[in-house]
Coordinates of C-alpha atoms in Angstrom, one line a residue:
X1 CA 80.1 191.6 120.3
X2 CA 82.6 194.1 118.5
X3 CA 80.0 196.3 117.7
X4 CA 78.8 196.2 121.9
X5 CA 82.5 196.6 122.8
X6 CA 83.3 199.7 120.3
X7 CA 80.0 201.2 122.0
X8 CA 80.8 200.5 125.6
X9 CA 84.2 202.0 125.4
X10 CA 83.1 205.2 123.5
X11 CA 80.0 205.6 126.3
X12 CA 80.6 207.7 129.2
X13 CA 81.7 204.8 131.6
X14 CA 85.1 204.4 132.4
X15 CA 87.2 202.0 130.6
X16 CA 87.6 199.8 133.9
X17 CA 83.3 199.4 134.0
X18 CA 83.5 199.3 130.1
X19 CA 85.2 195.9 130.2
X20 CA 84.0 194.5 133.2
X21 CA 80.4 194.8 131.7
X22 CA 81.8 193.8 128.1
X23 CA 83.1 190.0 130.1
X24 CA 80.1 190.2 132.1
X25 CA 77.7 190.0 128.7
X26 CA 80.1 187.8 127.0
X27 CA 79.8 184.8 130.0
X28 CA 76.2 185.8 130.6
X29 CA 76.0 184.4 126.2
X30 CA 78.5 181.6 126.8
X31 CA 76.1 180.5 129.3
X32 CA 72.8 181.2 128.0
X33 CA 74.7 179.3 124.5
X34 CA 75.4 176.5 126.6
X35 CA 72.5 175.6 127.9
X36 CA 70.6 175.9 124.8
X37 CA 72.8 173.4 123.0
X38 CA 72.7 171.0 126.0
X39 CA 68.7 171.7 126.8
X40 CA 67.4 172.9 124.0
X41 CA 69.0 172.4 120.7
X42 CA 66.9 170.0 118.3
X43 CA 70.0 167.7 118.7
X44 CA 69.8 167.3 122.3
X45 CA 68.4 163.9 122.5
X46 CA 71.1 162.4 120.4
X47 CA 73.9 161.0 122.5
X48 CA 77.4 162.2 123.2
X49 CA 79.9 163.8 125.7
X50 CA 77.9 166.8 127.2
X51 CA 81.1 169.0 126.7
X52 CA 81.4 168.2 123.1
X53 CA 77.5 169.5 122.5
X54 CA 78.2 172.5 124.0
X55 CA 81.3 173.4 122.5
X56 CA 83.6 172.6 119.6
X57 CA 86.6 173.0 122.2
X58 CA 86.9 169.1 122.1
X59 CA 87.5 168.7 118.7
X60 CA 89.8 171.9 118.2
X61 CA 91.4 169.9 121.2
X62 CA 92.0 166.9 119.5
X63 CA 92.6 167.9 116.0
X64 CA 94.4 171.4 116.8
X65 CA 96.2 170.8 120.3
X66 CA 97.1 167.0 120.1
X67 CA 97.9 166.8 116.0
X68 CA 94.9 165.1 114.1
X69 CA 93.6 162.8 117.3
X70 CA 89.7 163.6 116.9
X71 CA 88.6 160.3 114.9
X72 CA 90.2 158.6 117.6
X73 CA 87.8 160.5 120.0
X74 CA 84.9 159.7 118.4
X75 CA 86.3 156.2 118.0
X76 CA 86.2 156.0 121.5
X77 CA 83.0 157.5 122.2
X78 CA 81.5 155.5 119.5
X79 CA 82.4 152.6 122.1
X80 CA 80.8 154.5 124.9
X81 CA 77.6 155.5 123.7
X82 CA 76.4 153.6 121.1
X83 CA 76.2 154.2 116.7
X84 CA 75.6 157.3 116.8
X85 CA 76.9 160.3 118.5
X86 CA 76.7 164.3 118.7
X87 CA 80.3 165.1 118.3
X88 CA 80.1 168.6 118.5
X89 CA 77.0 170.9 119.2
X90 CA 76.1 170.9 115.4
X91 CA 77.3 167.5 113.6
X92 CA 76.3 163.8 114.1
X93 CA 78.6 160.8 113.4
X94 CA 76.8 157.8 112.5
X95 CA 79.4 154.3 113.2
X96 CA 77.2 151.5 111.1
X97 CA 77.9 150.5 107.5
X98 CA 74.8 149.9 106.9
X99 CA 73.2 153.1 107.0
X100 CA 76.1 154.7 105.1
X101 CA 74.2 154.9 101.8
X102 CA 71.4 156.5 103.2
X103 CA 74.0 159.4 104.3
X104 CA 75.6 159.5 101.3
X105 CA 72.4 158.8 98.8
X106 CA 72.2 159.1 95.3
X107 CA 71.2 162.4 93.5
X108 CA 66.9 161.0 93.8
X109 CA 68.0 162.4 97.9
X110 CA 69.4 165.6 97.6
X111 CA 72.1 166.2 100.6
X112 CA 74.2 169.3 100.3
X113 CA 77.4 169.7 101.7
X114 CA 78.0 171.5 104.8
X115 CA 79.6 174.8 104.3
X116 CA 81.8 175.3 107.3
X117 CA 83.2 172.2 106.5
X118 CA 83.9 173.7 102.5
X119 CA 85.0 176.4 103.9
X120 CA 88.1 175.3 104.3
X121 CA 89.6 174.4 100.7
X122 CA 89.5 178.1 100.3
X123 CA 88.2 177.1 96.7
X124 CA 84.7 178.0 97.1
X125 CA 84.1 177.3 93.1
X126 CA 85.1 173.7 92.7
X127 CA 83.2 171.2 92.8
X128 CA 84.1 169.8 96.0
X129 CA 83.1 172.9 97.6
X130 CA 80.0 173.4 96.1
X131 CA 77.1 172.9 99.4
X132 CA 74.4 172.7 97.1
X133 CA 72.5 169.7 95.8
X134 CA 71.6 171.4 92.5
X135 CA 74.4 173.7 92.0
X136 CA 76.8 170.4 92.5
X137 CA 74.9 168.7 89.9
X138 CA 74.8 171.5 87.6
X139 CA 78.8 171.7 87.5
X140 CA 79.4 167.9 87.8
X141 CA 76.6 167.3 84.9
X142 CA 79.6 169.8 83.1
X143 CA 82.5 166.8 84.4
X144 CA 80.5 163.5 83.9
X145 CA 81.5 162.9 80.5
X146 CA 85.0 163.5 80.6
X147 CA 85.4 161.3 83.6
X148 CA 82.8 158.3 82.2
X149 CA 84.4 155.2 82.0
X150 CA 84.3 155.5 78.4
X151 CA 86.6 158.5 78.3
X152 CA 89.3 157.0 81.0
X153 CA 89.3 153.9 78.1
X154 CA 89.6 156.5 74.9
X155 CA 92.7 157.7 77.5
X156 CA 94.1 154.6 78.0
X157 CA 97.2 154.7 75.4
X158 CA 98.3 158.0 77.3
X159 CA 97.8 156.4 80.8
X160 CA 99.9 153.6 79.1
X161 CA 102.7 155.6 78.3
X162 CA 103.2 157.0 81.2
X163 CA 103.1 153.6 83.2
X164 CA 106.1 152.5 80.5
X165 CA 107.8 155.5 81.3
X166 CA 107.9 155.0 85.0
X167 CA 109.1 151.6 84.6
X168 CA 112.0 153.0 82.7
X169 CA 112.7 155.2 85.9
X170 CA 112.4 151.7 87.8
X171 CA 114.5 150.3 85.7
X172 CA 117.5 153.8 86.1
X173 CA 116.9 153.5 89.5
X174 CA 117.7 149.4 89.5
X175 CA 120.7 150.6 87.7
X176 CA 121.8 153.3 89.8
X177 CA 121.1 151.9 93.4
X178 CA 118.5 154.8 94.4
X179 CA 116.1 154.3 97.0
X180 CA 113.1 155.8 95.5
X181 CA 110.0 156.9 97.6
X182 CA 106.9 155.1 96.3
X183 CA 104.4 157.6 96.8
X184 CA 106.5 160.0 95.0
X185 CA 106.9 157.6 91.9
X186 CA 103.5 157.1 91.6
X187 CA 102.6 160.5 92.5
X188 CA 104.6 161.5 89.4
X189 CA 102.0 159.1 86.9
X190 CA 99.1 160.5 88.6
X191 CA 100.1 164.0 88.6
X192 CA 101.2 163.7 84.8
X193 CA 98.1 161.9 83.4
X194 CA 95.5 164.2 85.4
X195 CA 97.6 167.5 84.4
X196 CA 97.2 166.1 80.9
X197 CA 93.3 165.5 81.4
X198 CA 92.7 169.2 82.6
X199 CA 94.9 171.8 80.3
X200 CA 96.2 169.0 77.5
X201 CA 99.5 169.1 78.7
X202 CA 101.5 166.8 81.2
X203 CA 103.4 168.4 84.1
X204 CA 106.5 166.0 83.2
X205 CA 106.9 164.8 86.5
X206 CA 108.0 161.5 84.8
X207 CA 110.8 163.5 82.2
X208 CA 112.9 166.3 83.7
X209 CA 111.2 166.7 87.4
X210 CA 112.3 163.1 87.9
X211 CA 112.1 162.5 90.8
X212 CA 111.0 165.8 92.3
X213 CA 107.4 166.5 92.7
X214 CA 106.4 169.9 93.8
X215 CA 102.3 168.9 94.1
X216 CA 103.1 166.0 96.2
X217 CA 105.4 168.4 98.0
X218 CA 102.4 171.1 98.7
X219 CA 100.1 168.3 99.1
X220 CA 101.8 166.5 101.7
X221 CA 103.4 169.5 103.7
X222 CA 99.9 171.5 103.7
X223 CA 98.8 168.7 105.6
X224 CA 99.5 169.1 109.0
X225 CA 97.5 173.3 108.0
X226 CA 94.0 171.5 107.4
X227 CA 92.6 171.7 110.6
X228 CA 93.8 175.2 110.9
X229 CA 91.7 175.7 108.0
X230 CA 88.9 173.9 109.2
X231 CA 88.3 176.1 111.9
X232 CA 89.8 179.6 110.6
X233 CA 89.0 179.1 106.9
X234 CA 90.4 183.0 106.0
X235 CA 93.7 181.7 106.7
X236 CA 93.6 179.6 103.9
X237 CA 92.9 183.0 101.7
X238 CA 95.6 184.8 103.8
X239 CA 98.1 181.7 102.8
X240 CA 97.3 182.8 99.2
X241 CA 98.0 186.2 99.6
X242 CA 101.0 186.5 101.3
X243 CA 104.4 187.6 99.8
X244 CA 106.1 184.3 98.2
X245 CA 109.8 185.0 100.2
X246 CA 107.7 185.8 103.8
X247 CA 105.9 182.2 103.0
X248 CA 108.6 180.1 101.6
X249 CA 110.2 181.7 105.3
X250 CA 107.6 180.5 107.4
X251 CA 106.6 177.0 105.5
X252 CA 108.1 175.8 102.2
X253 CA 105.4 173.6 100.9
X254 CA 102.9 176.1 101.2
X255 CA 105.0 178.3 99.1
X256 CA 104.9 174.9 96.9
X257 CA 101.3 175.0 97.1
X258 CA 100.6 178.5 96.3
X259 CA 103.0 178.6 93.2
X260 CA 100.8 175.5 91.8
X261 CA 98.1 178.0 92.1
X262 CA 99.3 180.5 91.0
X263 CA 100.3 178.5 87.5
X264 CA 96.6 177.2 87.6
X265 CA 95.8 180.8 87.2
X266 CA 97.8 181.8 84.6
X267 CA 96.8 178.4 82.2
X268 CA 93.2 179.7 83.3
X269 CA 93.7 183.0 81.9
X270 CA 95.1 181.7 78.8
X271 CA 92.8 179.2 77.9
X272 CA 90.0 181.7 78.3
X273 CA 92.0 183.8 76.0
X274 CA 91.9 180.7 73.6
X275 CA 88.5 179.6 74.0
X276 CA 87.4 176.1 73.3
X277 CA 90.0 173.8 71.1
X278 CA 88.3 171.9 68.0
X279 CA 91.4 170.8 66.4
X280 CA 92.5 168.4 69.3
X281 CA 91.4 165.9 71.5
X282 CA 89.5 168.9 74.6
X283 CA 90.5 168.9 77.7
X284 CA 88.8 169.9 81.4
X285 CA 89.5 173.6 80.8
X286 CA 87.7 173.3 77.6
X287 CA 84.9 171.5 78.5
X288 CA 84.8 174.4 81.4
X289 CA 85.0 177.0 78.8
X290 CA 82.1 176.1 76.8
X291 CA 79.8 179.1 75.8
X292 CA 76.9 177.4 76.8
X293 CA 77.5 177.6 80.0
X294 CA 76.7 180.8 82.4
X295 CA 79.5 183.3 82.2
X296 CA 80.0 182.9 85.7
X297 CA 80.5 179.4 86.0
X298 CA 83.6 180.5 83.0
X299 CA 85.4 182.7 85.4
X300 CA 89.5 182.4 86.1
X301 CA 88.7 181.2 89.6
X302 CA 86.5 178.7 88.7
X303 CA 88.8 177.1 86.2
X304 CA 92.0 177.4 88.5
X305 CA 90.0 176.4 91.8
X306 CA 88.7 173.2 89.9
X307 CA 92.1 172.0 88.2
X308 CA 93.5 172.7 91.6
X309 CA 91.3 170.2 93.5
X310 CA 91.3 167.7 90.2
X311 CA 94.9 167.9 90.0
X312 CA 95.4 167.2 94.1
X313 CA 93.0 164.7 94.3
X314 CA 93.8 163.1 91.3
X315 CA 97.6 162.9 92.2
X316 CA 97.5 162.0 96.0
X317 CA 94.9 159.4 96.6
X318 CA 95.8 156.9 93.9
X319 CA 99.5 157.5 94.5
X320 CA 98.9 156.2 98.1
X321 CA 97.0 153.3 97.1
X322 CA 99.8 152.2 94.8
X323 CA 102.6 153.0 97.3
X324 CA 100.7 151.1 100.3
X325 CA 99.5 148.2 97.9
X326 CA 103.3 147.9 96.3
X327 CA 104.5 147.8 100.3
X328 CA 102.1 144.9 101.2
X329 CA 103.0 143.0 98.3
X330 CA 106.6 143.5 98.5
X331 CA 106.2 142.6 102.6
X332 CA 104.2 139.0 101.8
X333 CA 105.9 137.6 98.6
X334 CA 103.3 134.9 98.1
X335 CA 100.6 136.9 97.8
X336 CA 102.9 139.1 94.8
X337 CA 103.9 135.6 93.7
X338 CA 100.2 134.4 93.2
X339 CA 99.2 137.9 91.3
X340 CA 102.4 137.4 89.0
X341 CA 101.2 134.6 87.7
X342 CA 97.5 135.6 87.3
X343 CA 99.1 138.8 85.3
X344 CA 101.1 137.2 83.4
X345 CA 98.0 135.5 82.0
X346 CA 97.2 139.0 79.6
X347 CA 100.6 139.7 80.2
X348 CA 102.7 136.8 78.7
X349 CA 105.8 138.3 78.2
X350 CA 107.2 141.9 79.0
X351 CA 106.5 143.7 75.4
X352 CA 102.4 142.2 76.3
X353 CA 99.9 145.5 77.2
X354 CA 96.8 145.1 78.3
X355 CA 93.8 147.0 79.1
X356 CA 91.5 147.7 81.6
X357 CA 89.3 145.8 80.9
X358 CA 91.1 142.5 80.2
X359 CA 92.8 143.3 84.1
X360 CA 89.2 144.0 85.2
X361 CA 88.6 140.4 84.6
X362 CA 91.5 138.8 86.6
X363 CA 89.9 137.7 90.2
X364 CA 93.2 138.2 92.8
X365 CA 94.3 141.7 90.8
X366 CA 90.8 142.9 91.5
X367 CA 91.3 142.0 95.1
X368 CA 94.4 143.2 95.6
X369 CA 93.3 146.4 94.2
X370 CA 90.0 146.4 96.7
X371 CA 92.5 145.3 99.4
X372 CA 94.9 148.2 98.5
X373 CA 92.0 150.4 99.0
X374 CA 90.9 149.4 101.9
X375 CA 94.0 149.4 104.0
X376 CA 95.1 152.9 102.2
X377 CA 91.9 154.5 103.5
X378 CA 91.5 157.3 101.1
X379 CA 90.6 160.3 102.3
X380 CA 90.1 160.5 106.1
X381 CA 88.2 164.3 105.9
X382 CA 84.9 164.2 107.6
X383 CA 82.7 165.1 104.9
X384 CA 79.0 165.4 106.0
X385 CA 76.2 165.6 104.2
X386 CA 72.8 167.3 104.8
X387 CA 69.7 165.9 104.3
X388 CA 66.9 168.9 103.7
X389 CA 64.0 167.1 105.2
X390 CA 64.4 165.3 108.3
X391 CA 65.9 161.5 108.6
X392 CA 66.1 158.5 110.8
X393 CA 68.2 156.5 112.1
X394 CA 67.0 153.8 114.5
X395 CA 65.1 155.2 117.2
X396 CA 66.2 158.9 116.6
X397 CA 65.1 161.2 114.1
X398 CA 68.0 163.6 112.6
X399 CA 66.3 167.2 111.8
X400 CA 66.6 168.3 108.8
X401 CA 69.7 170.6 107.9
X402 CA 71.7 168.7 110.3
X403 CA 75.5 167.0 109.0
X404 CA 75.8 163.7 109.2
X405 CA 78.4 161.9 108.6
X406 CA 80.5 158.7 108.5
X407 CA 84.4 158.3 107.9
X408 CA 85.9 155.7 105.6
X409 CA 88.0 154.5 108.8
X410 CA 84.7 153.1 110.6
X411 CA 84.5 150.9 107.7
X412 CA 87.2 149.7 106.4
X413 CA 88.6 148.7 109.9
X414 CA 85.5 147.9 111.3
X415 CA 86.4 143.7 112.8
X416 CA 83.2 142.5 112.2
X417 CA 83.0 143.1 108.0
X418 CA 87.1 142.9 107.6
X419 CA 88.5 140.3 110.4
X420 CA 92.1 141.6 111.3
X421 CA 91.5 144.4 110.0
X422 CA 95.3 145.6 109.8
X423 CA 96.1 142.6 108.3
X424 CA 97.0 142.7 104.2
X425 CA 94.7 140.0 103.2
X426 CA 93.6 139.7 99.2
X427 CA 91.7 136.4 100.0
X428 CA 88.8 138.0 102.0
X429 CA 87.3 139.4 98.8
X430 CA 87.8 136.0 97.0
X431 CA 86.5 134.2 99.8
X432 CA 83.4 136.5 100.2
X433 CA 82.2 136.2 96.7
X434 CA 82.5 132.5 96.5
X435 CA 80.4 132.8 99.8
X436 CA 78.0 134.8 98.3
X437 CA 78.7 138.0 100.5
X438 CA 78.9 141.6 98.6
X439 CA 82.2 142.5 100.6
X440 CA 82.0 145.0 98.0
X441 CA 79.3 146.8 99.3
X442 CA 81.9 148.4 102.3
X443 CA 84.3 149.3 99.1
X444 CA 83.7 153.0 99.6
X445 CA 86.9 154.6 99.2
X446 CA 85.5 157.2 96.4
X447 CA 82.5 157.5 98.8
X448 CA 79.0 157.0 97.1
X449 CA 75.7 158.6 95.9
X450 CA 75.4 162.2 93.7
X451 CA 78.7 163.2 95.4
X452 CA 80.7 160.3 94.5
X453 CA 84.1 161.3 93.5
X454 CA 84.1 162.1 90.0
X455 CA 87.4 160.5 89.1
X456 CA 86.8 156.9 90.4
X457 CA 86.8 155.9 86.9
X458 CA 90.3 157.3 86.3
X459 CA 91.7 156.0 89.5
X460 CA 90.5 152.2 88.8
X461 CA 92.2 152.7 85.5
X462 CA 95.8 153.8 87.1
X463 CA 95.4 151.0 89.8
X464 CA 95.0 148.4 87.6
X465 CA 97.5 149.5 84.5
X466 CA 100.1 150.3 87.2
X467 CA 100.0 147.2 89.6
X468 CA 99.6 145.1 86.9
X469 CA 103.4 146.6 85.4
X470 CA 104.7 146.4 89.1
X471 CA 103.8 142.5 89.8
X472 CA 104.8 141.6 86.2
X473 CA 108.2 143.4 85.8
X474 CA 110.0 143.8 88.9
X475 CA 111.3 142.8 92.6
X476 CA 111.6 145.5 95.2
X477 CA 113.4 145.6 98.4
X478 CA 112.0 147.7 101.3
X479 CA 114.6 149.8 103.0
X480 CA 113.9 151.6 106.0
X481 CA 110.3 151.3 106.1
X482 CA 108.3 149.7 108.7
X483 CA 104.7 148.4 109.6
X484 CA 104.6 151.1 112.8
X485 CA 105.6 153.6 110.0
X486 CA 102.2 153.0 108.1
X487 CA 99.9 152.6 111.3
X488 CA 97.1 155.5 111.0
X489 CA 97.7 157.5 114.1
X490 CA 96.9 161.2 112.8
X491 CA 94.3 162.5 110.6
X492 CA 95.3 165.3 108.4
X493 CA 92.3 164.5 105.9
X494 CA 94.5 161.9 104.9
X495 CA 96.0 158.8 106.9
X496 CA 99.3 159.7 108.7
X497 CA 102.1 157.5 110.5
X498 CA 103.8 158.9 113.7
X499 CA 106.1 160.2 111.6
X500 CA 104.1 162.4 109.5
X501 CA 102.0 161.6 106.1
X502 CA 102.9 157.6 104.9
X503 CA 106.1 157.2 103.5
X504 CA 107.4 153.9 101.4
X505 CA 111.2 153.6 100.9
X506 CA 112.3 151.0 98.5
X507 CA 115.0 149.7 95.8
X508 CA 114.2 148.2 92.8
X509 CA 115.7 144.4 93.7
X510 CA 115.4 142.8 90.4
X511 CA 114.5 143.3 86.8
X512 CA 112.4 140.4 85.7
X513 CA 113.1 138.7 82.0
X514 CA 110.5 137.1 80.3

C-alpha cells in the first residue's frame, strides 16, 4: 500500500485524484478482505461474532480501548455460541477442560507457538518465544536438567535460607509496625533464588533492597504496555531503545524494566568472557554457554533474553500465589488453623526444617497449595498453540496451522469442576480424592504438554517451603485490603483488580513460640 501510494503521488495525476484513488483501492481491499474472512476463509464454519472474523478491531477494542476486557468477551460469547469460537479472523478459543490436553499435547504432537502472539516479548531468543516445535525442544532439552526436580532438591538448602531470611524481615517488620505488601515480600524470595539459579548470584532483594523490588516494579508497571505490544510488537524494541531520562519521563517502570535488561546484558557479556565455571556449583548462563552448543544459540542476546524471561517468570507468578494463598488463609482462620497443625507435624517446633518432600506428603498443605493456584490464576496470556496437521474438535475440524487456544480462567472458574468458584475452599481437593475424582487433572496453572513451563519444579518447591514457614511461625493482620480488591476484572497477562495488578497489605500480628 506504501509502495502504491509513493507511485500514485509521483505519477502525473494530481495529488487530489492521487488520494482519492489511493482510499478508493484501500476500501475496495478492506472489502474484498472482509468477505474472504467471513465467506471464505478455512475458519469460516467455526462460530463466532461476524465482526470479530472479519477484523481484530473487537479485540484491540476490548483489550486496548476498555483496559484488558477481552476474556470477558469471549467469556460472553462463549455463552452465546457454544465451546468453541472464532475470536478474531485467525485464532480459535476452545471453552472445555476436556480437550485442553489435546491443545496443549505433549512433545509426541508437535504444536508451535504462534508468532504474532511471541512477538510481543520482544525477546525473540528465549525460550518462551521460540514458535517452533523442534527449535523449542532443542533449547529446553539445554534447561531440562537444571530445572528437574532433582536439581530444585540439590537447591533446596539455598531456597531454605532465603525462606529464614524473609522470616527475619517478618519478624523486623512485627517489630517495627510496617505494613508490608505480600507480593513484594515474596517477590523478593523468588526473585533472589531464581537470580541465584541463572548467573550464581542472588539479587539481595532479601539484604539491602529490603523492601524495594525494582523487577516486581518493571514487572508490575509494564503491565498495563502488553497489549500495546501485542498488537505493535516494535514498540516493545523502541521501549528498549529509547534514552533512559526520556523513558523514566514518560513511564518509570519501564525505565525499571529496561535497566534490568540492560544488567542482563552486561552479566551476559561477562560470563561469555568467562566461559563455563568448573570450580562451582554451574549456573543457567553456564549451562547456556556450553561449547557444545551452536555458536548461535551462545550469543549475548540469547543469554540476556532467556535470564530476562526466567527471572520474570520465576519472580512474579509464585509471588502471587503466595501473596493470594497468605490472604485467604489470613481471611478464614480455620482453615490456617487446620494447616498449622498438619505443619507442625514435620515442623515440631520453630528451629524444625523440612523438605519438599516431607511437605509433599501432608494432604491439606498440598491442597492449599492447589487451591492457592487455582484462585491466583497464573498467567492469564492467551498462549495458543498450532497443531501442523489438521485437528478436531467435536463436529468441526480445526485446519492445520490454525491457533488454538484455551485460558487458565475457563478452568479454574469453570462452576461445574470447582463449585463457587470464587470461594477459597482447600476441602474440594480433599474431598475429590477421597471420591475418587482427579480434581487434579484441571491443576494447570504451569500449562501442560512439550511447552509446559520449565520451572514448575522450582515453583512447587518455593510454595511449599514458604507456606509451610508462614502457617507455622506467624499471625498476620490484613490492613486495607479487600475481597473486591482481588476480583479479576482486567487482563494484563496476568489477573488484575480494579485497581491495577493484585495487591495484599498486611502486618505481621503475632510471632508464634513454640
Amino acid at each position: 500500500m506504501a509502495k502504491l501510494l509513493q507511485y500514485l503521488l509521483l505519477s502525473d495525476i494530481d495529488l487530489a485524484t492521487s488520494i482519492g484513488l489511493f482510499l478508493t483501492l484501500c476500501a475496495v481491499y478492506l472489502l474484498i478482505r472482509t468477505l474472504y474472512r467471513l465467506f471464505f476463509h478455512p475458519l469460516q464454519h467455526i462460530p463466532g461474532p461476524k465482526l470479530a472474523a472479519a477484523s481484530h478491531i473487537v479485540e484491540f477494542y476490548y483489550d486496548v480501548i476498555k483496559g484488558g476486557q477481552f476474556i470477558f468477551e469471549i467469556e460472553r460469547w462463549h455463552r452465546k455460541y457454544g465451546p468453541i469460537v472464532r475470536i478474531n479472523p485467525r485464532q480459535i478459543h476452545i471453552s472445555d477442560p476436556d480437550y485442553y490436553d489435546e491443545i496443549y499435547a505433549p512433545s509426541s504432537k508437535k504444536r508451535d507457538k504462534d508468532p504474532i502472539f511471541t512477538a510481543q516479548f520482544g525477546a525473540p531468543e528465549s525460550i518462551i518465544a521460540t514458535v517452533k516445535h523442534e527449535h523449542h525442544r532443542m533449547r529446553r532439552s539445554v534447561m531440562n536438567s537444571f530445572f528437574s526436580k532433582r536439581s530444585v532438591m540439590q537447591l533446596e538448602p539455598l531456597i531454605q535460607e532465603k525462606i529464614d531470611l524473609l522470616a527475619e524481615r517478618f519478624i523486623e517488620a512485627k517489630q517495627s509496625g510496617m505494613v508490608l505488601k505480600l507480593e513484594y515480600a515474596y517477590a523478593a524470595l523468588t526473585a533472589d533464588v531464581i537470580s541465584h539459579y541463572c548467573y550464581g548470584k542472588s539479587e539481595g532483594y532479601l539484604d539491602h533492597h529490603w523492601p524495594q523490588n525494582d523487577i516486581k516494579d518493571g514487572l508490575s508497571g509494564m503491565g498495563h504496555f502488553t497489549h500495546y505490544f501485542y498488537f505493535f510488537p516494535i514498540l516493545a524494541s523502541l521501549t528498549q531503545k529509547l534514552p533512559t531520562r526520556l523513558l523514566e519521563k514518560l513511564d518509570p517502570a519501564a525505565k525499571c524494566f529496561v535497566d534490568l535488561q540492560g544488567r542482563f546484558i552486561e552479566a551476559s557479556k561477562r560470563a561469555i568472557r568467562k566461559g563455563p565455571r568448573v570450580d562451582e556449583r554451574p549456573s543457567l548462563f553456564d549451562a547456556l554457554i556450553d561449547p557444545s552448543l551452536p555458536e548461535s544459540e551462545r550469543s549475548v542476546g540469547r543469554l540476556s533474553q532467556e535470564a530476562m524471561i526466567v527471572l520474570g517468570a520465576g519472580t512474579e507468578t509464585t509471588a502471587n500465589t503466595l501473596s493470594i494463598g497468605s490472604y485467604h488463609l489470613i481471611r478464614n482462620r480455620p482453615i490456617l488453623l487446620k494447616l498449622r497443625e498438619e505443619v507442625k507435624q514435620v515442623l515440631p517446633n520453630l528451629s524444625s526444617r523440612a523438605t519438599w518432600v516431607q511437605l509433599e506428603q501432608l494432604p491439606y498443605l498440598t491442597a492449599v497449595i492447589n487451591e492457592s493456584l487455582r484462585i491466583a490464576i497464573g498467567s492469564t496470556m492467551r498462549s495458543a498453540r498450532v497443531a501442523n496437521e489438521p485437528i478436531s474438535y467435536k463436529d468441526y475440524v480445526i485446519p492445520a496451522g490454525t491457533p488454538v487456544m484455551t485460558e487458565h480462567h475457563f478452568i479454574f472458574y469453570n462452576s461445574d469442576i470447582f463449585p463457587q468458584p470464587e470461594k477459597f475452599d482447600p476441602e474440594r481437593w480433599i474431598k475429590a480424592a477421597e471420591q475418587g475424582n482427579r480434581l487434579t487433572k484441571y491443576q494447570i496453572a504451569f500449562s501442560r504438554g512439550s511447552r509446559q513451563c520449565i520451572g514448575i519444579n522450582m515453583a512447587y518447591s518455593e510454595l511449599y517451603l514458604a507456606l509451610a514457614m508462614f502457617a507455622r511461625r506467624f499471625d498476620f493482620e490484613i490492613t486495607g485490603t479487600t475481597d473486591e480488591d482481588l476480583r479479576f476484572v482486567r487482563d494484563y497477562e496476568v489477573p488484575c483488580g480494579p485497581n491495577g495488578p493484585w495487591t495484599v497489605q498486611a502486618r505481621v500480628k503475632e510471632v508464634l513460640a513454640d
